[in-house]
């Protein structure tokens, strides 16, 4: 036998949509998890037909298929952190919220509302379910500025509005809000707060348009670092460092916007 001991890495579950182009969604989540040293598992809630130029179609899975995947993974294997992404419909948001409410692992919610190309990925009626059912059970919510507006009606015009936006998100019930200010002019700033402490993360603006999958990747990286034992501010700091490198190494693909490079540290 020898003395080789094999230890199981922390497990992280993503509940999201599949991206056929491999840059975002479930595919980005699993690549991120592998890169950060955790075991990634997936519950596929929707299948998209998409590539570098946009989303050509999406199909939700039946609620019972999503429920069965959740039961299979959580019932047998369990997770040290869970990340949710594109959930598309009120029924799926409701089902996932119910399954994860009270589950003893941190939950990172990426409230996916629109794709990089401006394609809507969330039925309007699902926004309310997200607001009232999923956000209250979240450990961290990671909206971009459009998603903040979709969820709270707060319009962020400059850096001074970030805290107001984060507080509006916190009123919906999550423990922490990470408001991503990357679409503001000037140096990008993300604001993380639990209502008491506040952390600001800045990164240089990278001149690279190949940023497909950034949001999925960041949320998965946060979940991975939480599973590895970091607290929320520590997990966000490490996730930001990983994502910044991935954006810096984003590469062209097809005729449109290429993905971030999930494997940049290995290359």
Coordinates of N, CA and C in Angstrom, one line a residue, residues 62-256:
X62 N -36.5 21.1 -16.8 CA -37.7 20.9 -16.0 C -37.4 21.0 -14.5
X63 N -38.2 21.6 -13.7 CA -37.9 21.8 -12.3 C -37.5 20.4 -11.6
X64 N -38.2 19.3 -12.0 CA -37.9 18.1 -11.3 C -36.4 17.6 -11.7
X65 N -35.9 18.0 -12.9 CA -34.6 17.6 -13.2 C -33.6 18.4 -12.4
X66 N -33.9 19.6 -12.1 CA -33.0 20.5 -11.3 C -33.0 20.0 -9.9
X67 N -34.2 19.7 -9.4 CA -34.4 19.2 -8.0 C -33.6 17.9 -7.8
X68 N -33.7 17.0 -8.8 CA -33.1 15.7 -8.7 C -31.6 15.8 -8.7
X69 N -31.0 16.8 -9.5 CA -29.6 17.0 -9.5 C -29.1 17.5 -8.1
X70 N -29.9 18.5 -7.5 CA -29.6 19.0 -6.2 C -29.6 17.9 -5.2
X71 N -30.6 17.1 -5.2 CA -30.7 16.0 -4.2 C -29.6 15.0 -4.3
X72 N -29.2 14.7 -5.6 CA -28.2 13.7 -5.8 C -26.8 14.2 -5.2
X73 N -26.5 15.5 -5.5 CA -25.2 16.0 -5.1 C -25.2 16.3 -3.6
X74 N -26.2 17.0 -3.1 CA -26.2 17.4 -1.7 C -26.4 16.2 -0.8
X75 N -27.3 15.3 -1.2 CA -27.6 14.1 -0.4 C -26.4 13.1 -0.2
X76 N -25.6 13.0 -1.2 CA -24.5 12.0 -1.1 C -23.2 12.6 -0.8
X77 N -22.8 13.7 -1.6 CA -21.5 14.2 -1.6 C -21.4 15.4 -0.6
X78 N -22.4 16.3 -0.7 CA -22.3 17.5 0.1 C -21.4 18.6 -0.5
X79 N -21.5 19.8 0.0 CA -20.7 20.9 -0.5 C -20.2 21.8 0.6
X80 N -19.0 22.3 0.5 CA -18.5 23.3 1.5 C -18.8 24.7 1.0
X81 N -19.3 24.9 -0.2 CA -19.8 26.2 -0.6 C -20.7 25.9 -1.9
X82 N -21.6 26.8 -2.1 CA -22.5 26.7 -3.3 C -22.6 28.1 -4.0
X83 N -22.6 28.0 -5.3 CA -22.7 29.2 -6.1 C -23.9 29.1 -7.0
X84 N -24.7 30.1 -7.1 CA -25.8 30.1 -8.1 C -25.6 31.1 -9.2
X85 N -25.9 30.8 -10.4 CA -25.8 31.7 -11.5 C -27.2 31.8 -12.2
X86 N -27.2 31.6 -13.5 CA -28.4 31.8 -14.3 C -29.5 30.8 -13.9
X87 N -30.6 31.3 -13.4 CA -31.7 30.4 -13.0 C -33.0 30.6 -13.8
X88 N -33.0 31.6 -14.7 CA -34.0 31.8 -15.7 C -35.4 32.1 -15.3
X89 N -36.1 31.2 -14.5 CA -37.5 31.3 -14.3 C -37.9 31.3 -12.8
X90 N -39.0 31.9 -12.5 CA -39.5 31.9 -11.1 C -39.5 30.5 -10.4
X91 N -39.9 29.5 -11.2 CA -40.0 28.2 -10.6 C -38.7 27.7 -10.2
X92 N -37.7 27.9 -11.0 CA -36.3 27.4 -10.7 C -35.7 28.2 -9.6
X93 N -35.9 29.5 -9.6 CA -35.3 30.3 -8.5 C -35.9 29.8 -7.1
X94 N -37.2 29.6 -7.1 CA -38.0 29.2 -5.9 C -37.5 27.8 -5.5
X95 N -37.3 26.9 -6.4 CA -36.9 25.6 -6.1 C -35.5 25.6 -5.5
X96 N -34.6 26.3 -6.1 CA -33.2 26.4 -5.6 C -33.1 27.0 -4.3
X97 N -33.9 28.1 -4.1 CA -33.9 28.8 -2.8 C -34.4 27.9 -1.7
X98 N -35.4 27.1 -2.0 CA -36.0 26.2 -1.0 C -35.0 25.1 -0.7
X99 N -34.3 24.6 -1.7 CA -33.3 23.5 -1.5 C -32.1 24.0 -0.6
X100 N -31.7 25.2 -0.8 CA -30.5 25.7 -0.2 C -30.8 26.5 1.1
X101 N -32.0 26.8 1.4 CA -32.4 27.5 2.6 C -32.0 26.6 3.8
X102 N -31.2 27.0 4.7 CA -30.8 26.2 5.8 C -29.7 25.2 5.5
X103 N -29.2 25.1 4.3 CA -28.1 24.2 4.0 C -26.9 24.8 4.6
X104 N -26.1 24.0 5.4 CA -25.0 24.6 6.2 C -23.7 24.8 5.4
X105 N -23.8 25.6 4.3 CA -22.6 26.0 3.6 C -22.8 27.4 3.1
X106 N -21.8 28.2 2.9 CA -22.0 29.6 2.4 C -22.5 29.5 1.0
X107 N -23.4 30.5 0.7 CA -24.0 30.5 -0.6 C -23.6 31.9 -1.3
X108 N -23.0 31.8 -2.5 CA -22.7 32.9 -3.3 C -23.7 33.0 -4.4
X109 N -24.5 34.1 -4.5 CA -25.5 34.3 -5.5 C -25.0 35.4 -6.5
X110 N -24.8 34.9 -7.8 CA -24.5 35.8 -8.9 C -25.9 36.1 -9.5
X111 N -26.5 37.2 -9.3 CA -27.9 37.4 -9.8 C -27.9 37.7 -11.3
X112 N -27.6 36.7 -12.1 CA -27.5 36.9 -13.5 C -28.7 37.4 -14.2
X113 N -28.7 38.7 -14.7 CA -29.8 39.2 -15.3 C -29.7 39.4 -16.8
X114 N -28.5 39.8 -17.2 CA -28.2 40.1 -18.6 C -26.8 39.6 -19.0
X115 N -26.7 39.1 -20.2 CA -25.4 38.7 -20.7 C -24.5 39.8 -21.1
X116 N -23.2 39.6 -21.4 CA -22.3 40.6 -21.8 C -22.8 41.3 -23.1
X117 N -23.6 40.6 -23.9 CA -24.1 41.1 -25.1 C -25.4 41.8 -25.0
X118 N -25.9 41.9 -23.7 CA -27.2 42.6 -23.5 C -28.4 41.7 -23.6
X119 N -28.2 40.4 -23.8 CA -29.3 39.5 -23.9 C -29.8 39.2 -22.5
X120 N -31.2 39.3 -22.4 CA -31.8 39.1 -21.0 C -31.8 37.6 -20.8
X121 N -31.3 37.2 -19.6 CA -31.2 35.8 -19.2 C -32.2 35.5 -18.0
X122 N -33.0 36.4 -17.7 CA -33.9 36.2 -16.5 C -35.3 36.7 -16.9
X123 N -36.3 35.9 -16.8 CA -37.7 36.4 -17.0 C -38.0 37.5 -16.1
X124 N -38.7 38.5 -16.5 CA -39.0 39.7 -15.6 C -39.6 39.2 -14.3
X125 N -40.5 38.3 -14.4 CA -41.2 37.8 -13.2 C -40.3 37.1 -12.2
X126 N -39.2 36.6 -12.8 CA -38.2 35.9 -11.9 C -37.4 36.8 -11.0
X127 N -37.3 38.1 -11.4 CA -36.6 39.1 -10.6 C -37.2 39.2 -9.2
X128 N -38.5 39.2 -9.1 CA -39.1 39.3 -7.8 C -38.9 38.1 -7.0
X129 N -38.9 36.9 -7.6 CA -38.6 35.7 -6.8 C -37.2 35.7 -6.3
X130 N -36.2 36.2 -7.2 CA -34.8 36.3 -6.8 C -34.7 37.2 -5.6
X131 N -35.4 38.3 -5.7 CA -35.4 39.3 -4.6 C -35.9 38.8 -3.3
X132 N -37.0 38.1 -3.3 CA -37.7 37.7 -2.1 C -37.3 36.3 -1.6
X133 N -36.8 35.5 -2.5 CA -36.6 34.1 -2.0 C -35.1 33.7 -1.9
X134 N -34.3 34.1 -3.0 CA -32.9 33.6 -3.0 C -32.0 34.6 -2.3
X135 N -32.2 35.9 -2.4 CA -31.2 36.8 -1.8 C -31.3 36.7 -0.3
X136 N -32.4 36.5 0.4 CA -32.4 36.3 1.8 C -31.6 35.2 2.4
X137 N -31.3 34.1 1.6 CA -30.5 33.0 2.1 C -29.1 33.1 1.6
X138 N -28.7 34.2 0.9 CA -27.4 34.3 0.4 C -26.3 34.8 1.4
X139 N -25.1 34.3 1.4 CA -24.0 34.8 2.2 C -23.4 36.0 1.5
X140 N -23.2 35.9 0.2 CA -22.7 37.0 -0.6 C -23.5 37.1 -1.9
X141 N -23.9 38.3 -2.3 CA -24.5 38.5 -3.6 C -23.6 39.4 -4.4
X142 N -23.4 39.1 -5.7 CA -22.4 39.8 -6.5 C -23.0 40.5 -7.8
X143 N -23.9 41.5 -7.6 CA -24.5 42.1 -8.8 C -23.5 43.1 -9.4
X144 N -23.7 43.2 -10.8 CA -23.0 44.4 -11.5 C -24.0 45.5 -11.4
X145 N -23.7 46.6 -12.0 CA -24.5 47.8 -11.8 C -25.9 47.7 -12.5
X146 N -26.0 47.0 -13.6 CA -27.3 46.8 -14.2 C -28.2 45.9 -13.3
X147 N -27.5 44.9 -12.7 CA -28.3 44.0 -11.9 C -28.7 44.7 -10.6
X148 N -27.9 45.6 -10.1 CA -28.3 46.4 -8.9 C -29.6 47.1 -9.2
X149 N -29.6 47.8 -10.4 CA -30.8 48.6 -10.8 C -32.0 47.7 -11.0
X150 N -31.8 46.5 -11.6 CA -32.8 45.5 -11.8 C -33.5 45.1 -10.5
X151 N -32.6 44.9 -9.4 CA -33.1 44.4 -8.2 C -33.6 45.5 -7.2
X152 N -33.0 46.7 -7.3 CA -33.3 47.7 -6.2 C -33.8 49.0 -6.8
X153 N -33.7 49.2 -8.1 CA -34.0 50.5 -8.7 C -33.0 51.6 -8.4
X154 N -31.9 51.2 -7.7 CA -30.9 52.2 -7.4 C -30.0 52.3 -8.7
X155 N -29.9 53.5 -9.2 CA -29.0 53.7 -10.4 C -27.7 54.3 -9.9
X156 N -26.6 53.6 -10.2 CA -25.3 54.0 -9.8 C -24.6 54.8 -10.9
X157 N -24.4 56.1 -10.6 CA -23.8 57.1 -11.5 C -22.3 57.2 -11.3
X158 N -21.9 57.2 -10.0 CA -20.5 57.3 -9.8 C -20.2 56.5 -8.5
X159 N -18.9 56.6 -8.1 CA -18.4 55.7 -7.0 C -19.1 56.1 -5.7
X160 N -19.6 57.3 -5.5 CA -20.3 57.7 -4.3 C -21.6 56.9 -4.1
X161 N -22.2 56.4 -5.2 CA -23.5 55.7 -5.2 C -23.3 54.2 -4.8
X162 N -22.1 53.7 -4.8 CA -21.9 52.3 -4.5 C -22.4 51.8 -3.2
X163 N -22.1 52.6 -2.1 CA -22.6 52.2 -0.8 C -24.1 52.2 -0.7
X164 N -24.7 53.2 -1.3 CA -26.2 53.3 -1.3 C -26.8 52.1 -2.0
X165 N -26.1 51.7 -3.1 CA -26.6 50.5 -3.9 C -26.4 49.2 -3.0
X166 N -25.2 49.1 -2.4 CA -25.0 47.9 -1.5 C -26.0 47.8 -0.4
X167 N -26.3 49.0 0.2 CA -27.2 49.0 1.3 C -28.6 48.5 0.9
X168 N -29.0 49.0 -0.4 CA -30.3 48.6 -0.9 C -30.3 47.1 -1.2
X169 N -29.2 46.5 -1.6 CA -29.1 45.0 -1.8 C -29.2 44.3 -0.4
X170 N -28.5 44.9 0.6 CA -28.5 44.3 1.9 C -29.9 44.2 2.5
X171 N -30.7 45.2 2.2 CA -32.1 45.3 2.7 C -32.9 44.1 2.2
X172 N -32.5 43.5 1.1 CA -33.2 42.3 0.6 C -32.8 41.0 1.4
X173 N -31.8 41.1 2.3 CA -31.6 40.0 3.2 C -30.2 39.2 3.1
X174 N -29.4 39.4 2.1 CA -28.1 38.7 2.2 C -27.2 39.2 3.3
X175 N -26.2 38.4 3.7 CA -25.3 38.8 4.7 C -24.3 39.9 4.2
X176 N -23.8 39.6 3.0 CA -22.8 40.6 2.3 C -23.3 40.9 0.9
X177 N -23.0 42.2 0.5 CA -23.2 42.6 -0.9 C -21.9 43.0 -1.5
X178 N -21.6 42.5 -2.7 CA -20.4 42.9 -3.4 C -20.9 43.6 -4.7
X179 N -20.9 44.9 -4.7 CA -21.4 45.7 -5.8 C -20.2 45.9 -6.8
X180 N -20.3 45.4 -8.0 CA -19.2 45.5 -8.9 C -19.3 46.8 -9.8
X181 N -18.3 47.6 -9.6 CA -18.4 49.0 -10.2 C -17.6 49.0 -11.5
X182 N -17.2 47.9 -12.1 CA -16.4 47.9 -13.3 C -16.9 48.7 -14.5
X183 N -18.2 48.9 -14.5 CA -18.8 49.7 -15.6 C -18.8 51.2 -15.4
X184 N -18.3 51.6 -14.3 CA -18.2 53.1 -14.0 C -17.0 53.6 -14.8
X185 N -17.0 54.9 -15.1 CA -15.8 55.5 -15.7 C -14.7 55.5 -14.7
X186 N -13.4 55.6 -15.2 CA -12.3 55.7 -14.2 C -11.8 54.3 -13.7
X187 N -11.1 54.3 -12.6 CA -10.5 53.1 -12.1 C -11.7 52.3 -11.5
X188 N -11.7 51.0 -11.9 CA -12.8 50.1 -11.5 C -12.7 49.9 -10.0
X189 N -13.9 50.1 -9.3 CA -13.9 49.8 -7.8 C -15.1 48.9 -7.5
X190 N -14.8 47.8 -6.7 CA -15.9 47.0 -6.2 C -16.0 47.3 -4.8
X191 N -17.3 47.3 -4.3 CA -17.5 47.6 -2.9 C -18.2 46.4 -2.2
X192 N -17.5 45.9 -1.1 CA -18.0 44.8 -0.4 C -18.4 45.3 1.0
X193 N -19.7 45.0 1.5 CA -20.1 45.4 2.8 C -21.1 44.5 3.4
X194 N -21.1 44.3 4.7 CA -22.1 43.6 5.4 C -23.0 44.6 6.2
X195 N -22.8 45.9 5.9 CA -23.6 46.9 6.6 C -22.8 47.6 7.7
X196 N -21.8 46.9 8.2 CA -21.0 47.4 9.3 C -19.6 47.7 8.7
X197 N -18.9 46.7 8.2 CA -17.6 46.9 7.7 C -17.7 47.1 6.2
X198 N -16.7 47.9 5.6 CA -16.7 48.1 4.2 C -15.3 47.9 3.6
X199 N -15.3 47.2 2.5 CA -14.0 47.0 1.9 C -14.1 47.4 0.4
X200 N -13.1 48.1 -0.1 CA -13.1 48.5 -1.5 C -12.0 47.9 -2.2
X201 N -12.3 47.3 -3.3 CA -11.3 46.6 -4.1 C -11.1 47.3 -5.4
X202 N -9.9 47.8 -5.7 CA -9.6 48.4 -7.0 C -8.7 47.5 -7.8
X203 N -8.8 47.7 -9.1 CA -7.9 47.0 -10.0 C -7.7 47.9 -11.2
X204 N -6.5 47.7 -11.8 CA -6.3 48.6 -13.0 C -7.3 48.2 -14.1
X205 N -7.7 49.2 -14.9 CA -8.5 48.9 -16.0 C -7.7 48.2 -17.1
X206 N -8.1 47.0 -17.5 CA -7.3 46.3 -18.4 C -7.8 46.5 -19.8
X207 N -6.9 46.8 -20.8 CA -7.4 47.1 -22.1 C -7.5 45.7 -22.9
X208 N -8.6 45.0 -22.5 CA -8.8 43.7 -23.1 C -10.3 43.5 -23.2
X209 N -10.8 43.3 -24.5 CA -12.2 43.2 -24.6 C -12.7 41.7 -24.4
X210 N -11.7 40.8 -24.2 CA -12.1 39.4 -24.1 C -12.4 39.1 -22.6
X211 N -13.6 39.4 -22.2 CA -14.0 39.4 -20.8 C -15.2 38.5 -20.6
X212 N -15.6 37.6 -21.5 CA -16.7 36.8 -21.4 C -16.5 35.8 -20.2
X213 N -17.5 35.8 -19.3 CA -17.4 34.9 -18.2 C -16.9 35.5 -16.9
X214 N -16.6 36.8 -16.9 CA -16.0 37.5 -15.7 C -16.9 37.3 -14.5
X215 N -18.2 37.5 -14.6 CA -19.1 37.5 -13.4 C -19.2 36.1 -12.9
X216 N -19.4 35.1 -13.7 CA -19.5 33.7 -13.3 C -18.2 33.3 -12.6
X217 N -17.1 33.7 -13.2 CA -15.7 33.3 -12.7 C -15.5 33.9 -11.3
X218 N -15.8 35.2 -11.2 CA -15.6 35.8 -9.9 C -16.5 35.2 -8.8
X219 N -17.7 34.9 -9.0 CA -18.6 34.3 -8.0 C -18.1 32.9 -7.7
X220 N -17.7 32.1 -8.7 CA -17.1 30.8 -8.4 C -15.8 30.8 -7.6
X221 N -15.0 31.8 -7.9 CA -13.7 32.0 -7.2 C -14.0 32.3 -5.8
X222 N -15.0 33.2 -5.5 CA -15.3 33.5 -4.1 C -15.8 32.3 -3.4
X223 N -16.7 31.5 -4.0 CA -17.2 30.2 -3.4 C -16.1 29.3 -3.1
X224 N -15.1 29.2 -4.1 CA -14.0 28.3 -3.9 C -13.1 28.7 -2.7
X225 N -12.8 30.0 -2.6 CA -12.0 30.4 -1.5 C -12.8 30.3 -0.1
X226 N -14.1 30.5 -0.1 CA -14.9 30.2 1.1 C -14.8 28.8 1.5
X227 N -14.9 27.9 0.5 CA -14.8 26.4 0.8 C -13.4 26.1 1.3
X228 N -12.4 26.8 0.9 CA -11.0 26.6 1.3 C -10.7 27.2 2.7
X229 N -11.7 27.9 3.3 CA -11.6 28.4 4.7 C -11.4 29.9 4.9
X230 N -11.4 30.6 3.8 CA -11.3 32.1 3.9 C -12.6 32.7 4.5
X231 N -12.5 33.9 5.1 CA -13.7 34.6 5.5 C -14.1 35.4 4.2
X232 N -15.3 36.1 4.3 CA -15.8 36.7 3.1 C -14.8 37.7 2.5
X233 N -14.4 38.7 3.3 CA -13.4 39.7 2.7 C -12.2 39.0 2.1
X234 N -11.6 38.0 2.8 CA -10.4 37.3 2.3 C -10.7 36.6 1.0
X235 N -11.9 35.9 1.0 CA -12.3 35.2 -0.3 C -12.4 36.1 -1.4
X236 N -13.1 37.3 -1.2 CA -13.3 38.2 -2.3 C -11.9 38.8 -2.8
X237 N -11.0 39.1 -1.8 CA -9.7 39.6 -2.2 C -8.9 38.6 -3.1
X238 N -9.0 37.3 -2.7 CA -8.2 36.3 -3.5 C -8.9 36.0 -4.8
X239 N -10.3 36.1 -4.8 CA -11.0 35.9 -6.0 C -10.7 37.0 -7.0
X240 N -10.7 38.2 -6.5 CA -10.4 39.4 -7.4 C -9.0 39.2 -8.0
X241 N -8.0 38.8 -7.3 CA -6.7 38.6 -7.8 C -6.7 37.6 -8.9
X242 N -7.4 36.5 -8.7 CA -7.5 35.4 -9.7 C -8.2 36.0 -11.0
X243 N -9.3 36.6 -10.8 CA -10.1 37.1 -12.0 C -9.4 38.2 -12.7
X244 N -8.6 39.1 -12.0 CA -7.9 40.1 -12.7 C -6.8 39.5 -13.6
X245 N -6.2 38.5 -13.1 CA -5.2 37.8 -14.0 C -5.9 37.1 -15.2
X246 N -7.1 36.5 -14.9 CA -7.8 35.8 -16.0 C -8.2 36.8 -17.1
X247 N -8.6 38.0 -16.7 CA -9.0 39.1 -17.6 C -7.8 39.5 -18.4
X248 N -6.7 39.7 -17.7 CA -5.5 40.2 -18.4 C -5.0 39.2 -19.5
X249 N -5.4 37.9 -19.3 CA -4.9 36.9 -20.2 C -6.1 36.4 -21.1
X250 N -7.2 37.1 -21.1 CA -8.4 36.8 -22.0 C -7.9 36.7 -23.4
X251 N -8.5 35.8 -24.1 CA -8.0 35.6 -25.5 C -9.1 35.6 -26.5
X252 N -8.8 36.0 -27.8 CA -9.8 36.0 -28.8 C -10.4 34.6 -29.2
X253 N -11.6 34.6 -29.5 CA -12.3 33.3 -29.8 C -13.5 33.7 -30.8
X254 N -13.6 33.0 -31.9 CA -14.7 33.3 -32.8 C -14.6 34.7 -33.3
X255 N -15.8 35.2 -33.7 CA -15.9 36.5 -34.3 C -16.2 37.7 -33.3
X256 N -16.4 37.3 -32.0 CA -16.9 38.3 -31.1 C -16.0 38.5 -29.9

